[in-house]
Each structure stands twice: as C-alpha cells, then as structure tokens.
Short mmCIF file of C-alpha atoms and ligand atoms in Angstrom, two decimals:
data_model
loop_
_atom_site.label_atom_id
_atom_site.label_comp_id
_atom_site.label_asym_id
_atom_site.label_seq_id
_atom_site.Cartn_x
_atom_site.Cartn_y
_atom_site.Cartn_z
CA UNK N 45 6.82 -27.50 -35.64
CA UNK N 46 9.62 -26.69 -38.42
CA UNK N 47 9.28 -27.85 -41.87
CA UNK N 48 13.00 -29.05 -40.65
CA UNK N 49 12.12 -30.86 -37.99
CA UNK N 50 9.19 -32.43 -39.80
CA UNK N 51 11.55 -33.77 -42.55
CA UNK N 52 13.53 -35.07 -40.42
CA UNK N 53 11.14 -37.01 -39.28
CA UNK N 54 10.01 -38.07 -41.77
CA UNK N 55 13.14 -39.67 -42.21
CA UNK N 56 13.14 -41.35 -39.09
CA UNK N 57 9.87 -42.41 -40.01
CA UNK N 58 10.43 -44.08 -43.12
CA UNK N 59 14.20 -45.38 -41.62
CA UNK N 60 12.11 -47.41 -39.36
CA UNK N 61 11.48 -48.65 -35.30
CA UNK N 62 12.74 -46.38 -32.78
CA UNK N 63 11.54 -43.07 -34.62
CA UNK N 64 7.81 -43.42 -33.72
CA UNK N 65 8.80 -42.50 -30.13
CA UNK N 66 10.23 -39.36 -31.00
CA UNK N 67 8.10 -39.17 -33.36
CA UNK N 68 5.39 -39.06 -30.50
CA UNK N 69 7.10 -36.97 -28.50
CA UNK N 70 8.07 -34.39 -30.72
CA UNK N 71 4.54 -33.73 -31.63
CA UNK N 72 3.26 -34.25 -28.37
CA UNK N 73 -0.07 -31.97 -28.61
CA UNK N 74 -0.52 -28.48 -26.12
CA UNK N 75 -2.84 -29.80 -23.27
CA UNK N 76 -4.17 -26.87 -21.20
CA UNK N 77 -1.24 -27.58 -18.72
CA UNK N 78 1.10 -25.60 -20.88
CA UNK N 79 -2.15 -22.35 -20.57
CA UNK N 80 -2.95 -22.20 -17.29
CA UNK N 81 -3.12 -18.59 -15.99
CA UNK N 82 -1.73 -17.94 -13.24
CA UNK N 83 1.31 -20.77 -13.65
CA UNK N 84 1.35 -22.61 -10.83
CA UNK N 85 4.50 -23.31 -8.40
CA UNK N 86 5.08 -26.98 -9.50
CA UNK N 87 3.62 -28.80 -12.12
CA UNK N 88 4.21 -32.70 -13.64
CA UNK N 89 2.98 -33.55 -16.48
CA UNK N 90 1.89 -37.17 -16.28
CA UNK N 91 1.07 -37.86 -19.84
CA UNK N 92 0.19 -41.58 -19.47
CA UNK N 93 -3.13 -40.15 -17.54
CA UNK N 94 -6.19 -38.57 -18.82
CA UNK N 95 -8.86 -37.86 -16.56
CA UNK N 96 -12.27 -38.20 -18.33
CA UNK N 97 -15.00 -36.30 -16.60
CA UNK N 98 -18.42 -38.94 -17.43
CA UNK N 99 -22.00 -38.61 -17.08
CA UNK N 100 -21.76 -40.98 -13.97
CA UNK N 101 -19.52 -38.57 -12.11
CA UNK N 102 -19.74 -37.36 -8.18
CA UNK N 103 -18.04 -34.29 -6.98
CA UNK N 104 -16.61 -35.91 -3.49
CA UNK N 105 -16.30 -34.28 -0.76
CA UNK N 106 -14.23 -34.98 3.12
CA UNK N 107 -14.03 -31.51 4.51
CA UNK N 108 -16.77 -28.57 5.00
CA UNK N 109 -13.76 -26.62 3.85
CA UNK N 110 -14.53 -27.72 0.04
CA UNK N 111 -18.47 -27.01 0.06
CA UNK N 112 -18.87 -23.97 -1.07
CA UNK N 113 -15.41 -24.28 -3.91
CA UNK N 114 -17.87 -27.93 -4.75
CA UNK N 115 -20.82 -25.79 -5.45
CA UNK N 116 -19.19 -23.24 -7.45
CA UNK N 117 -17.24 -25.69 -9.69
CA UNK N 118 -20.84 -27.46 -10.22
CA UNK N 119 -22.10 -24.52 -11.11
CA UNK N 120 -20.24 -24.36 -13.92
CA UNK N 121 -19.35 -27.74 -14.72
CA UNK N 122 -23.83 -28.67 -14.90
CA UNK N 123 -24.92 -26.38 -16.98
CA UNK N 124 -21.58 -27.20 -20.02
CA UNK N 125 -21.41 -30.63 -19.59
CA UNK N 126 -25.27 -31.30 -19.00
CA UNK N 127 -24.31 -34.61 -16.84
CA UNK N 128 -25.74 -33.89 -12.89
CA UNK N 129 -22.75 -33.67 -11.21
CA UNK N 130 -24.39 -34.43 -7.77
CA UNK N 131 -22.48 -33.51 -4.29
CA UNK N 132 -21.54 -36.28 -2.14
CA UNK N 133 -19.77 -36.39 1.16
CA UNK N 134 -18.09 -40.01 0.59
CA UNK N 135 -15.32 -40.66 -1.60
CA UNK N 136 -16.05 -43.03 -3.39
CA UNK N 137 -15.88 -43.77 -7.56
CA UNK N 138 -15.72 -41.95 -10.20
CA UNK N 139 -14.95 -37.81 -10.14
CA UNK N 140 -13.89 -34.53 -8.39
CA UNK N 141 -12.42 -35.14 -4.47
CA UNK N 142 -11.90 -32.39 -2.78
CA UNK N 143 -10.26 -33.66 0.55
CA UNK N 144 -8.19 -32.65 3.27
CA UNK N 145 -4.59 -33.16 3.81
CA UNK N 146 -1.94 -31.43 1.80
CA UNK N 147 1.39 -30.77 1.62
CA UNK N 148 2.16 -28.21 4.68
CA UNK N 149 4.00 -25.85 1.37
CA UNK N 150 0.89 -25.48 0.10
CA UNK N 151 -0.44 -22.89 3.06
CA UNK N 152 -3.18 -20.88 3.90
CA UNK N 153 -4.13 -21.04 0.38
CA UNK N 154 -2.54 -23.50 -2.04
CA UNK N 155 -3.58 -27.02 -2.76
CA UNK N 156 -2.60 -29.98 -4.79
CA UNK N 157 -4.12 -31.45 -7.31
CA UNK N 158 -3.58 -34.78 -9.32
CA UNK N 159 -5.13 -36.29 -11.80
CA UNK N 160 -5.85 -40.18 -11.54
CA UNK N 161 -7.46 -42.33 -14.80
CA UNK N 162 -10.77 -42.32 -12.14
CA UNK N 163 -10.38 -38.95 -10.66
CA UNK N 164 -9.54 -35.41 -10.02
CA UNK N 165 -8.22 -35.32 -6.31
CA UNK N 166 -7.96 -32.08 -4.96
CA UNK N 167 -6.48 -31.66 -1.59
CA UNK N 168 -6.40 -28.02 0.52
CA UNK N 169 -6.46 -27.15 4.22
CA UNK N 170 -8.74 -24.47 3.99
CA UNK N 171 -11.27 -23.06 1.76
CA UNK N 172 -9.44 -21.01 -0.43
CA UNK N 173 -7.14 -23.13 -1.18
CA UNK N 174 -10.56 -25.22 -2.84
CA UNK N 175 -11.61 -22.29 -4.30
CA UNK N 176 -7.95 -21.76 -6.04
CA UNK N 177 -7.58 -25.50 -6.66
CA UNK N 178 -11.65 -25.22 -8.98
CA UNK N 179 -10.03 -22.11 -10.34
CA UNK N 180 -7.17 -24.49 -12.23
CA UNK N 181 -9.49 -27.42 -12.61
CA UNK N 182 -11.58 -25.50 -14.53
CA UNK N 183 -8.79 -24.24 -17.11
CA UNK N 184 -8.00 -27.35 -17.62
CA UNK N 185 -10.73 -28.82 -18.90
CA UNK N 186 -12.06 -27.59 -22.60
CA UNK N 187 -12.80 -24.13 -22.57
CA UNK N 188 -16.47 -24.91 -23.88
CA UNK N 189 -16.92 -25.95 -19.87
CA UNK N 190 -17.68 -22.08 -19.65
CA UNK N 191 -20.81 -22.66 -21.60
CA UNK N 192 -24.30 -21.30 -20.46
CA UNK N 193 -25.33 -24.12 -22.81
CA UNK N 194 -25.09 -27.99 -22.64
CA UNK N 195 -22.18 -28.14 -24.80
CA UNK N 196 -20.51 -32.60 -26.46
CA UNK N 197 -18.03 -33.92 -24.89
CA UNK N 198 -15.18 -35.56 -24.21
CA UNK N 199 -14.61 -33.76 -20.80
CA UNK N 200 -11.08 -34.37 -20.56
CA UNK N 201 -8.34 -32.95 -18.11
CA UNK N 202 -4.71 -34.44 -19.27
CA UNK N 203 -2.31 -36.44 -16.53
CA UNK N 204 -0.64 -34.03 -14.14
CA UNK N 205 0.08 -33.93 -10.12
CA UNK N 206 0.10 -29.73 -9.32
CA UNK N 207 1.61 -28.11 -5.53
CA UNK N 208 0.51 -24.90 -6.36
CA UNK N 209 0.35 -21.58 -4.06
CA UNK N 210 0.71 -17.39 -4.20
CA UNK N 211 3.26 -15.53 -3.66
CA UNK N 212 1.51 -13.04 -2.48
CA UNK N 213 -1.09 -13.20 -0.55
CA UNK N 214 -3.22 -10.01 -1.54
CA UNK N 215 -4.47 -9.99 -5.00
CA UNK N 216 -7.05 -7.53 -6.14
CA UNK N 217 -9.37 -5.50 -8.45
CA UNK N 218 -10.84 -2.90 -8.07
CA UNK N 219 -14.52 -1.48 -9.77
CA UNK N 220 -14.69 2.52 -9.47
CA UNK N 221 -19.06 2.36 -8.87
CA UNK N 222 -19.29 6.11 -8.71
CA UNK N 223 -18.33 7.89 -11.30
CA UNK N 224 -20.58 5.56 -13.37
CA UNK N 225 -22.75 3.05 -11.83
CA UNK N 226 -23.22 -0.12 -12.00
CA UNK N 227 -25.69 -2.89 -11.11
CA UNK N 228 -25.90 -5.36 -9.03
CA UNK N 229 -25.49 -7.71 -12.34
CA UNK N 230 -22.99 -6.34 -13.69
CA UNK N 231 -20.74 -6.20 -10.97
CA UNK N 232 -22.12 -9.92 -10.03
CA UNK N 233 -20.24 -10.50 -13.82
CA UNK N 234 -17.62 -8.88 -13.11
CA UNK N 235 -16.69 -11.17 -9.57
CA UNK N 236 -17.38 -14.08 -11.81
CA UNK N 237 -14.58 -13.03 -14.56
CA UNK N 238 -11.92 -11.75 -11.82
CA UNK N 239 -12.28 -15.28 -9.40
CA UNK N 240 -11.27 -17.25 -12.82
CA UNK N 241 -8.08 -15.85 -12.45
CA UNK N 242 -7.84 -16.44 -8.53
CA UNK N 243 -8.11 -12.81 -7.51
CA UNK N 244 -9.36 -12.83 -3.84
CA UNK N 245 -9.79 -9.38 -2.74
CA UNK N 246 -12.41 -7.43 -4.56
CA UNK N 247 -12.15 -3.20 -4.04
CA UNK N 248 -15.38 -1.14 -4.58
CA UNK N 249 -15.02 2.15 -4.37
CA UNK N 250 -18.06 3.23 -3.52
CA UNK N 251 -18.01 7.25 -2.89
CA UNK N 252 -16.71 9.72 -5.52
CA UNK N 253 -17.28 13.70 -6.24
CA UNK N 254 -19.84 12.00 -8.95
CA UNK N 255 -21.64 9.79 -6.31
CA UNK N 256 -22.55 8.23 -3.26
CA UNK N 257 -22.98 4.75 -4.18
CA UNK N 258 -23.87 2.30 -0.66
CA UNK N 259 -27.38 3.33 1.12
CA UNK N 260 -25.90 5.43 4.53
CA UNK N 261 -28.96 4.49 7.20
CA UNK N 262 -28.47 7.18 9.17
CA UNK N 263 -27.30 9.94 6.49
CA UNK N 264 -30.64 9.32 3.82
CA UNK N 265 -29.88 12.05 1.78
CA UNK N 266 -25.90 10.73 1.17
CA UNK N 267 -28.14 8.15 -2.01
CA UNK N 268 -31.57 10.20 -2.61
CA UNK N 269 -29.41 13.10 -3.81
CA UNK N 270 -25.83 11.80 -3.66
CA UNK N 271 -26.73 8.81 -5.74
CA UNK N 272 -29.13 9.73 -8.31
CA UNK N 273 -26.28 11.00 -10.87
CA UNK N 274 -23.18 10.15 -12.42
CA UNK N 275 -20.98 11.03 -15.20
CA UNK N 276 -22.59 12.03 -17.91
CA UNK N 277 -25.61 13.10 -16.70
CA UNK N 278 -28.15 10.23 -16.34
CA UNK N 279 -30.00 10.15 -13.04
CA UNK N 280 -31.91 7.68 -11.52
CA UNK N 281 -31.45 5.18 -8.07
CA UNK N 282 -27.91 5.06 -8.70
CA UNK N 283 -27.23 3.05 -5.56
CA UNK N 284 -27.41 -0.15 -3.69
CA UNK N 285 -29.32 -0.70 -0.89
CA UNK N 286 -27.53 -2.07 2.46
CA UNK N 287 -29.39 -5.13 2.09
CA UNK N 288 -28.10 -5.36 -1.77
CA UNK N 289 -24.31 -5.17 -1.07
CA UNK N 290 -24.70 -7.43 1.81
CA UNK N 291 -26.14 -10.01 -1.15
CA UNK N 292 -23.03 -8.70 -3.34
CA UNK N 293 -20.88 -9.37 -0.62
CA UNK N 294 -22.07 -12.89 -0.14
CA UNK N 295 -21.90 -13.09 -3.73
CA UNK N 296 -17.91 -12.59 -3.55
CA UNK N 297 -17.35 -14.43 -0.78
CA UNK N 298 -18.83 -17.39 -2.75
CA UNK N 299 -15.92 -17.39 -4.66
CA UNK N 300 -13.83 -16.96 -2.32
CA UNK N 301 -13.45 -13.29 -2.38
CA UNK N 302 -12.66 -10.89 -0.30
CA UNK N 303 -14.91 -7.14 -0.37
CA UNK N 304 -13.40 -4.10 0.72
CA UNK N 305 -15.46 -1.43 0.43
CA UNK N 306 -13.81 1.83 0.35
CA UNK N 307 -15.57 5.59 1.43
CA UNK N 308 -12.93 8.20 -0.11
CA UNK N 309 -12.25 11.01 2.67
CA UNK N 310 -11.61 13.51 2.71
CA UNK N 311 -11.13 14.37 -0.71
CA UNK N 312 -13.22 13.15 -3.52
CA UNK N 313 -16.50 13.51 -1.59
CA UNK N 314 -18.43 16.48 -3.98
CA UNK N 315 -21.80 14.01 -3.59
CA UNK N 316 -21.71 14.01 0.01
CA UNK N 317 -21.67 18.07 0.09
CA UNK N 318 -24.27 17.91 -2.14
CA UNK N 319 -26.10 15.74 0.62
CA UNK N 320 -25.72 17.36 2.84
CA UNK N 321 -25.61 21.71 3.80
CA UNK N 322 -23.87 20.55 7.42
CA UNK N 323 -20.76 18.77 6.22
CA UNK N 324 -19.14 21.99 3.62
CA UNK N 325 -17.83 24.56 5.77
CA UNK N 326 -20.24 27.47 4.47
CA UNK N 327 -23.02 25.62 5.28
CA UNK N 328 -24.25 25.51 2.02
CA UNK N 329 -25.38 22.23 -0.35
CA UNK N 330 -22.61 21.88 -3.35
CA UNK N 331 -24.30 21.26 -6.64
CA UNK N 332 -24.12 17.66 -7.61
CA UNK N 333 -20.83 17.29 -10.38
CA UNK N 334 -21.16 15.10 -12.88
CA UNK N 335 -17.75 16.10 -14.76
CA UNK N 336 -14.64 14.39 -14.50
CA UNK N 337 -12.32 16.50 -13.02
CA UNK N 338 -10.25 15.08 -9.92
CA UNK N 339 -9.71 17.48 -6.71
CA UNK N 340 -11.75 20.68 -6.17
CA UNK N 341 -13.87 19.10 -2.62
CA UNK N 342 -12.84 18.29 0.42
CA UNK N 343 -14.86 17.41 3.66
CA UNK N 344 -15.68 20.77 6.24
CA UNK N 345 -11.73 19.69 8.84
CA UNK N 346 -12.43 21.62 11.71
CA UNK N 347 -16.62 21.14 12.07
CA UNK N 348 -18.26 18.54 14.57
CA UNK N 349 -20.50 17.14 12.19
CA UNK N 350 -18.07 15.53 10.08
CA UNK N 351 -16.20 13.74 12.34
CA UNK N 352 -19.62 12.83 13.36
CA UNK N 353 -20.47 11.61 9.67
CA UNK N 354 -17.95 10.07 9.61
CA UNK N 355 -18.51 7.72 12.15
CA UNK N 356 -21.48 6.66 11.36
CA UNK N 357 -20.83 5.30 7.70
CA UNK N 358 -17.95 3.68 9.48
CA UNK N 359 -20.20 1.82 12.33
CA UNK N 360 -22.65 1.11 8.93
CA UNK N 361 -20.42 -0.61 6.57
CA UNK N 362 -18.58 -1.84 8.62
CA UNK N 363 -21.54 -3.79 10.33
CA UNK N 364 -22.31 -5.71 7.32
CA UNK N 365 -19.08 -5.67 5.97
CA UNK N 366 -17.87 -9.63 7.04
CA UNK N 367 -13.78 -9.08 5.34
CA UNK N 368 -11.06 -7.22 8.05
CA UNK N 369 -10.73 -3.81 5.74
CA UNK N 370 -12.13 -0.65 5.24
CA UNK N 371 -10.52 1.44 2.34
CA UNK N 372 -10.88 5.16 3.23
CA UNK N 373 -9.47 6.63 0.40
CA UNK N 374 -7.80 10.06 0.87
CA UNK N 375 -6.31 10.24 -2.30
CA UNK N 376 -6.19 13.67 -3.92
CA UNK N 377 -7.35 15.57 -1.37
CA UNK N 378 -5.62 18.99 -3.27
CA UNK N 379 -8.28 21.09 -1.67
CA UNK N 380 -7.46 19.92 1.77
CA UNK N 381 -4.64 21.74 3.54
CA UNK N 382 -1.65 19.29 4.62
CA UNK N 383 -2.05 19.92 8.04
CA UNK N 384 -6.64 20.15 8.00
CA UNK N 385 -5.48 16.14 6.10
CA UNK N 386 -2.83 15.63 9.06
CA UNK N 387 -5.96 16.41 12.14
CA UNK N 388 -8.37 14.39 9.44
CA UNK N 389 -7.10 11.76 9.74
CA UNK N 390 -5.60 11.80 12.92
CA UNK N 391 -9.85 11.38 14.27
CA UNK N 392 -10.99 9.15 11.22
CA UNK N 393 -8.39 6.34 11.77
CA UNK N 394 -9.19 5.54 15.29
CA UNK N 395 -12.66 5.21 14.02
CA UNK N 396 -11.72 2.37 11.63
CA UNK N 397 -10.01 1.13 14.92
CA UNK N 398 -12.99 1.64 16.60
CA UNK N 399 -14.96 -0.51 14.72
CA UNK N 400 -13.25 -3.24 14.25
CA UNK N 401 -11.84 -2.94 10.91
CA UNK N 402 -8.28 -2.50 9.09
CA UNK N 403 -7.66 0.83 7.54
CA UNK N 404 -6.40 0.23 4.23
CA UNK N 405 -5.57 3.62 2.28
CA UNK N 406 -4.29 4.94 -0.75
CA UNK N 407 -0.86 5.97 0.03
CA UNK N 408 -0.63 9.52 0.39
CA UNK N 409 -2.47 8.80 4.14
CA UNK N 410 -0.09 6.73 5.06
CA UNK N 411 2.44 10.05 5.92
CA UNK N 412 -0.68 10.75 9.17
CA UNK N 413 0.35 7.50 11.43
CA UNK N 414 2.61 5.52 12.73
CA UNK N 415 0.21 2.23 13.05
CA UNK N 416 2.42 -0.06 11.02
CA UNK N 417 -1.08 -2.49 10.43
CA UNK N 418 -2.49 0.18 8.42
CA UNK N 419 -2.47 -0.66 4.62
CA UNK N 420 -0.82 1.84 2.11
CA UNK N 421 -1.98 0.84 -1.60
CA UNK N 422 0.30 2.59 -3.96
CA UNK N 423 -1.01 4.35 -7.26
CA UNK N 424 2.13 6.37 -8.17
CA UNK N 425 4.23 6.63 -11.85
CA UNK N 426 7.41 6.96 -10.03
CA UNK N 427 9.64 4.29 -7.97
CA UNK N 428 10.25 6.47 -5.48
CA UNK N 429 7.98 7.66 -2.35
CA UNK N 430 9.39 8.66 0.36
CA UNK N 431 6.24 8.30 2.73
CA UNK N 432 5.66 4.54 0.95
CA UNK N 433 9.67 3.66 1.92
CA UNK N 434 9.36 4.89 5.75
CA UNK N 435 5.79 3.17 5.75
CA UNK N 436 7.61 0.24 5.10
CA UNK N 437 10.33 0.72 7.33
CA UNK N 438 8.38 0.47 10.39
CA UNK N 439 6.98 -2.92 8.70
CA UNK N 440 3.81 -1.29 6.98
CA UNK N 441 3.45 -4.20 4.31
CA UNK N 442 2.25 -2.01 0.99
CA UNK N 443 -0.26 -2.86 -1.75
CA UNK N 444 1.04 -2.22 -5.01
CA UNK N 445 -0.71 -0.75 -7.90
CA UNK N 446 1.29 1.80 -9.81
CA UNK N 447 -0.96 3.74 -12.31
CA UNK N 448 1.63 3.79 -15.11
CA UNK N 449 1.19 -0.03 -14.89
CA UNK N 450 -1.77 -1.95 -14.09
CA UNK N 451 -4.61 1.02 -14.02
CA UNK N 452 -7.11 -1.27 -16.03
CA UNK N 453 -8.72 2.78 -17.02
CA UNK N 454 -5.45 3.68 -18.74
CA UNK N 455 -5.70 3.57 -22.39
CA UNK N 456 -3.53 0.53 -24.54
CA UNK N 457 -2.42 2.90 -27.39
CA UNK N 458 -3.17 5.96 -28.43
CA UNK N 459 -6.51 4.09 -30.75
CA UNK N 460 -8.12 2.70 -27.77
CA UNK N 461 -11.58 4.53 -27.57
CA UNK N 462 -12.27 4.48 -24.15
CA UNK N 463 -9.76 5.39 -20.97
CA UNK N 464 -7.42 8.07 -20.28
CA UNK N 465 -3.61 8.62 -20.84
CA UNK N 466 -2.79 10.67 -17.55
CA UNK N 467 -0.75 7.31 -16.41
CA UNK N 468 0.56 6.80 -19.97
CA UNK N 469 -0.58 3.64 -22.92
CA UNK N 470 -0.35 0.90 -21.17
CA UNK N 471 0.27 -1.99 -23.52
CA UNK N 472 -0.48 -5.85 -22.62
CA UNK N 473 3.78 -6.24 -22.41
CA UNK N 474 3.99 -2.87 -20.24
CA UNK N 475 1.90 -4.60 -17.61
CA UNK N 476 3.35 -7.25 -17.19
CA UNK N 477 7.06 -6.12 -17.66
CA UNK N 478 7.45 -4.98 -13.73
CA UNK N 479 8.76 -6.76 -10.27
CA UNK N 480 5.79 -5.86 -7.84
CA UNK N 481 8.61 -7.54 -4.81
CA UNK N 482 11.21 -5.07 -6.41
CA UNK N 483 9.92 -1.41 -8.57
CA UNK N 484 9.88 0.99 -5.48
CA UNK N 485 12.99 1.61 -3.73
CA UNK N 486 12.77 1.41 -0.05
CA UNK N 487 10.20 -1.57 -1.14
CA UNK N 488 11.02 -5.29 -0.99
CA UNK N 489 9.66 -7.96 -1.83
CA UNK N 490 8.85 -8.52 2.44
CA UNK N 491 7.44 -5.10 2.49
CA UNK N 492 4.50 -6.27 -0.39
CA UNK N 493 1.44 -7.22 0.35
CA UNK N 494 0.19 -8.43 -2.48
CA UNK N 495 -0.88 -6.37 -6.64
CA UNK N 496 -4.33 -4.58 -7.11
CA UNK N 497 -5.60 -3.34 -10.65
CA UNK N 498 -8.07 -0.78 -10.28
CA UNK N 499 -10.35 0.03 -12.40
CA UNK N 500 -11.57 3.43 -13.01
CA UNK N 501 -15.15 4.17 -14.66
CA UNK N 502 -14.88 7.92 -15.88
CA UNK N 503 -15.07 6.43 -19.12
CA UNK N 504 -16.44 2.75 -18.65
CA UNK N 505 -20.33 2.55 -18.93
CA UNK N 506 -20.70 -0.76 -19.63
CA UNK N 507 -19.67 -4.09 -18.61
CA UNK N 508 -18.25 -4.24 -22.40
CA UNK N 509 -16.63 -1.51 -22.18
CA UNK N 510 -15.26 -3.15 -18.20
CA UNK N 511 -14.34 -6.52 -19.85
CA UNK N 512 -12.32 -4.59 -23.05
CA UNK N 513 -9.74 -2.71 -20.48
CA UNK N 514 -9.32 -5.80 -17.71
CA UNK N 515 -8.98 -8.29 -20.25
CA UNK N 516 -5.89 -9.19 -20.64
CA UNK N 517 -4.73 -6.75 -18.37
CA UNK N 518 -6.37 -8.44 -15.04
CA UNK N 519 -5.06 -11.55 -15.87
CA UNK N 520 -1.45 -9.76 -16.40
CA UNK N 521 -2.24 -8.61 -12.48
CA UNK N 522 -3.45 -12.03 -11.30
CA UNK N 523 -0.39 -13.61 -12.91
CA UNK N 524 2.13 -11.08 -10.86
CA UNK N 525 -0.25 -11.16 -7.64
CA UNK N 526 -0.08 -15.37 -7.66
CA UNK N 527 3.01 -16.93 -9.86
CA UNK N 528 6.49 -17.24 -8.26
CA UNK N 529 9.06 -14.59 -9.33
CA UNK N 530 11.11 -16.99 -10.59
CA UNK N 531 9.01 -17.77 -13.47
CA UNK N 532 8.51 -14.34 -14.87
CA UNK N 533 9.43 -14.34 -18.66
CA UNK N 534 7.27 -12.40 -21.05
CA UNK N 535 8.52 -14.61 -23.80
CA UNK N 536 7.10 -17.59 -21.55
CA UNK N 537 3.85 -15.61 -20.41
CA UNK N 538 2.60 -13.97 -23.16
CA UNK N 539 1.33 -18.19 -25.60
CA UNK N 540 -0.50 -18.27 -22.10
CA UNK N 541 -2.29 -15.91 -21.58
CA UNK N 542 -3.11 -16.18 -25.67
CA UNK N 543 -4.17 -19.36 -25.01
CA UNK N 544 -7.28 -17.71 -22.85
CA UNK N 545 -8.71 -16.17 -25.70
CA UNK N 546 -10.84 -18.99 -26.31
CA UNK N 547 -12.44 -19.62 -22.96
CA UNK N 548 -13.13 -15.32 -23.01
CA UNK N 549 -15.48 -16.01 -26.58
CA UNK N 550 -16.77 -18.63 -24.58
CA UNK N 551 -17.65 -16.75 -21.63
CA UNK N 552 -18.41 -13.56 -24.22
CA UNK N 553 -15.90 -11.52 -23.28
CA UNK N 554 -14.79 -9.24 -25.66
CA UNK N 555 -11.05 -8.22 -24.97
CA UNK N 556 -8.99 -6.29 -26.20
CA UNK N 557 -6.99 -8.20 -29.10
CA UNK N 558 -3.10 -6.91 -27.78
CA UNK N 559 -0.45 -7.37 -31.19
CA UNK N 560 1.71 -8.17 -28.06
CA UNK N 561 0.49 -11.96 -28.01
CA UNK N 562 -0.30 -14.58 -29.42
CA UNK N 563 -4.25 -15.99 -29.73
CA UNK N 564 -5.15 -18.61 -29.77
CA UNK N 565 -7.75 -19.08 -32.40
C1 TNX D 651 -6.75 9.06 -9.98
S1 TNX D 651 -5.44 7.19 -8.39
C2 TNX D 651 -7.30 8.95 -9.42
C3 TNX D 651 -8.82 8.57 -9.20
C4 TNX D 651 -8.75 8.77 -10.49
C5 TNX D 651 -8.24 7.62 -11.56
C6 TNX D 651 -8.16 7.80 -12.91
C7 TNX D 651 -6.10 7.83 -7.46
C8 TNX D 651 -6.43 7.29 -6.19
N1 TNX D 651 -7.45 8.31 -7.63
O1 TNX D 651 -9.89 9.85 -9.02
O2 TNX D 651 -10.24 8.03 -10.96
O3 TNX D 651 -6.71 8.26 -10.88
O4 TNX D 651 -7.68 7.22 -13.68
#
C-alpha cells in the first residue's frame, strides 16, 4: 500500500463506519491464488471461503483415473503435515476429493478445482487432468507443504473456483545425460521438479559423441565402451541398464509425464563409433571423446551394418518405452553430406514406424520427409526456416525450442559461470518474451505442438548445476506452454514467478535470483 493510500484509509477509519469495508478490501492479503505458475485459464477467488487441511482429512477418490495423482499428492503432503491422509474410495467427510464429471471445456488435460469450507473438490475426466490439478493444489498450499519433514500448520487453501486447461498439449523438458552422466536419482530429482510445473514430456538425450547411456542388449559394447566416460574424462559405468531406464520411465509416468528417448543419428555418434569398428567407413574404432566440439562424427551411410545397428537400437528402445515417441536427433550432421543424410533418413524413419513409434527429430530432419506425422523440434536462433515452414504447411506440428529463448544451458548474463553463449545471453525476461504461436514465419498457433526447454550438459555436472540453469527458466517454458496467450504479460508474470522462491528454498533448489524478478522473501 502506498503511504498516500494508507493516510487516506486512516482518515476514513477515523471518520467511522463503512470505512472498515474499504480497509478490508484494500488490505486483502495476497494469497497463493496470485502466485500460480502456470496461470490457470479461469480463476474465480472466493474470499469468503478458506479450506483448512486437518489431521482427519482423507483423500477421497471416485475414479480410478485419480489413483496415481492421489498417491503423488499424499506422498508430498504426508511428510510435511504429519497427517495420515488415507486414500479412500468413498467420498465422505472433509478432505480432498478427486472425481470425474469435469466441464467438457477442460478437455483431455484440464480440470476444475473448487475450494469449499470442508473439501477441495477436483474434477477431471482423465488421469492427466488429475495430475495437473494436484500440481495446482500444491501451489495453493503454504510453501512449507513441500518440506520433507513435519512442519507446523495451519494448512490453508484460499477459496476459489478454477477451470483450467493448457494452451498446448506438449510441454517438455530435455536433459542431456550424454555430455555428463546423471544417476537415476539425479534424473528423478529433475523429473520431480519439472512435474511441479505441469510439464508432461521428458526428453532424455541418451547418446552423443561423448557417451552412450542406455544398455542395448544386441550391441553390448555401446555401454561397455561408449558409456565409460564423459566430458572432462571421468570414467565409470556411466549408463542405465534397461531395468534402470524402465524404472525412470515408470517414475515419470507416475507424475503424469511421458518419456521420449533420443538416440542422435547420423551425427553425434562418436561414442558408438568408438565402441564398434564396423560402424566406421574405414573399419577402425574411433577414440573416446571427452571434449565439447560438435559436428565431427557420422555413421557410415553406405554400409548395411549401419541400418542393422539403427534397427536393433530402435527395436530394443521401442520395446521398453511405453510412450508413442522416439527422438532420432538428426541435428548438426555436419560430417554427413546432404545426399547421404537423405539416404540415411529414408532408411531410418520407416524403422521408427515399423516399431510402432512416431518420430521426433531436431528440425533439420524434416526436409527429408513428407510424413506429416513426424514432429520437427525447432532449435534455431532465427525466426525463419523454410523447411520447417514447408512442413507446417503440409500439416506437421512443430515443437518449439528456439535456442536463443529457451535453451536452459545458455548463460543468463556475461557473469554466469555455467553454460554456453553461442545462441546469446538469455535472461529470464528474454526467455519469456516470445510467442510460440507467432514466432517462426509460416508456423502459426495451429501448427505448434508445444514448447520444450532443453538442457545440454557440456558444462553441467551436478544437480545444483541443473537447478541453477533450469530455475527460473524451466517454469518460464511451462508458463509459455500452458497459460493462455491472452495472459502473456511480463509485468504480471514476473511477480508470480518471484512468488515461487520460498517453495524452491524449501525444496532445496538453488535458483538463479535474476535481478529482473521481484523475488518473494
Ligand atoms: C547444439 S541443439 C546442439 C547440441 C549442443 C548444444 C549446446 C542441437 C540440436 N544440438 O549438440 O549440446 O547446441 O547448446
């Protein structure tokens, strides 16, 4: 409140009745309702209502769709509240209700959330809708609800009716586990963090010049040799067994997230070429690579064994990936001549189909195919790309990851110690100030599948590093992917983003405290 306003109010209070109402309205405390990221489509505050979660509350289901979301919620709230919060199949008494029958406007991923004095009632018609509602409810509770140890209540939720649904279906985050390897526990930690912002796709960049990170049973040397080192030269068993991968995929799924595995071909393949001599045109193994240059490797396009290799990898990965997508990379194949690149994609793309999956690829690949079901992921730094525009015109849906906007490995400013700057310095406001549905020439709102924030890890070694680069820009990507275009406004977004700080502190996330954002204490 400004000093002037305070003085005016004091005068009114002295003057007598009626003024109290003004006082209450003017001083109405900010609540978590003003702090949601991403912003819901419709939000009606009900200031006369407050719900308090108590020791006797139950999480009540009337639809099996809500089972996993309810378990997720209970797993977060039991440690911090210290309450039992049993999950029941009957809707009765106080607590949190997850039920079906949402307004059709909520669509396949949306939900309604109504705060009443005795219950928070969530309605959704799909598991995705329930997951998304649960993430909203988390943010409506006090920040300390995120703690791993018992905290003091009260556990209040401000009164509101919310009807929410996303702008885009695809809201993604990518982690490069090839340049630096991250353990399953580190990956799970990141999955937990992205889930909180309604990210629903997790893209795992599993192979590159510096490392092959997933066991392929028919080509065991890929991990034995190709998974033995990383940027900087550390050595070890730096890969996931298929069982570990399946566990990660299931962990993501239990948070409403579909995993998209990537094997980058035909370039970025040094780790494979170091593992098997026959994958090289000259029949000689390449040395393992621990530097950070790109563009020097290529599979041997004219050898039949190359396609046996690609098919074996696709077959094995498809078999342990329940999601419908497989990412085949295709970027920066600077050592693969154009004609060879075409030849390669003509053989590789049908193999993805053969094993029942839909291709996602870095946008370069889309010049090689007329298949409109494939998904080009735009990672350029320009606002024009003829091939991507032509694909959009044919009907392909484009996944937007412009590097100068939403690459989480770009430095924030010249003083940022981690990260790269080839696409520019990307401060938080830069990462927010673009419209995915009107960014690339010839790629309009209806041609956009969604937004993904990739995190490349040439310079990123620890979970702390991941978090410093991803926070707050990952939540920015989530906002761009979910919130309606009509609410896009930096001045209104920045305080909502800043309001996340106490939550991140409780969660142990060491974020970049950008001077552009008014951080809440
Ligand atoms: C470009 S973007 C790459 C990656 C690097 C990244 C670093 C893309 C598809 N390829 O190989 O890691 O830049 O920012």
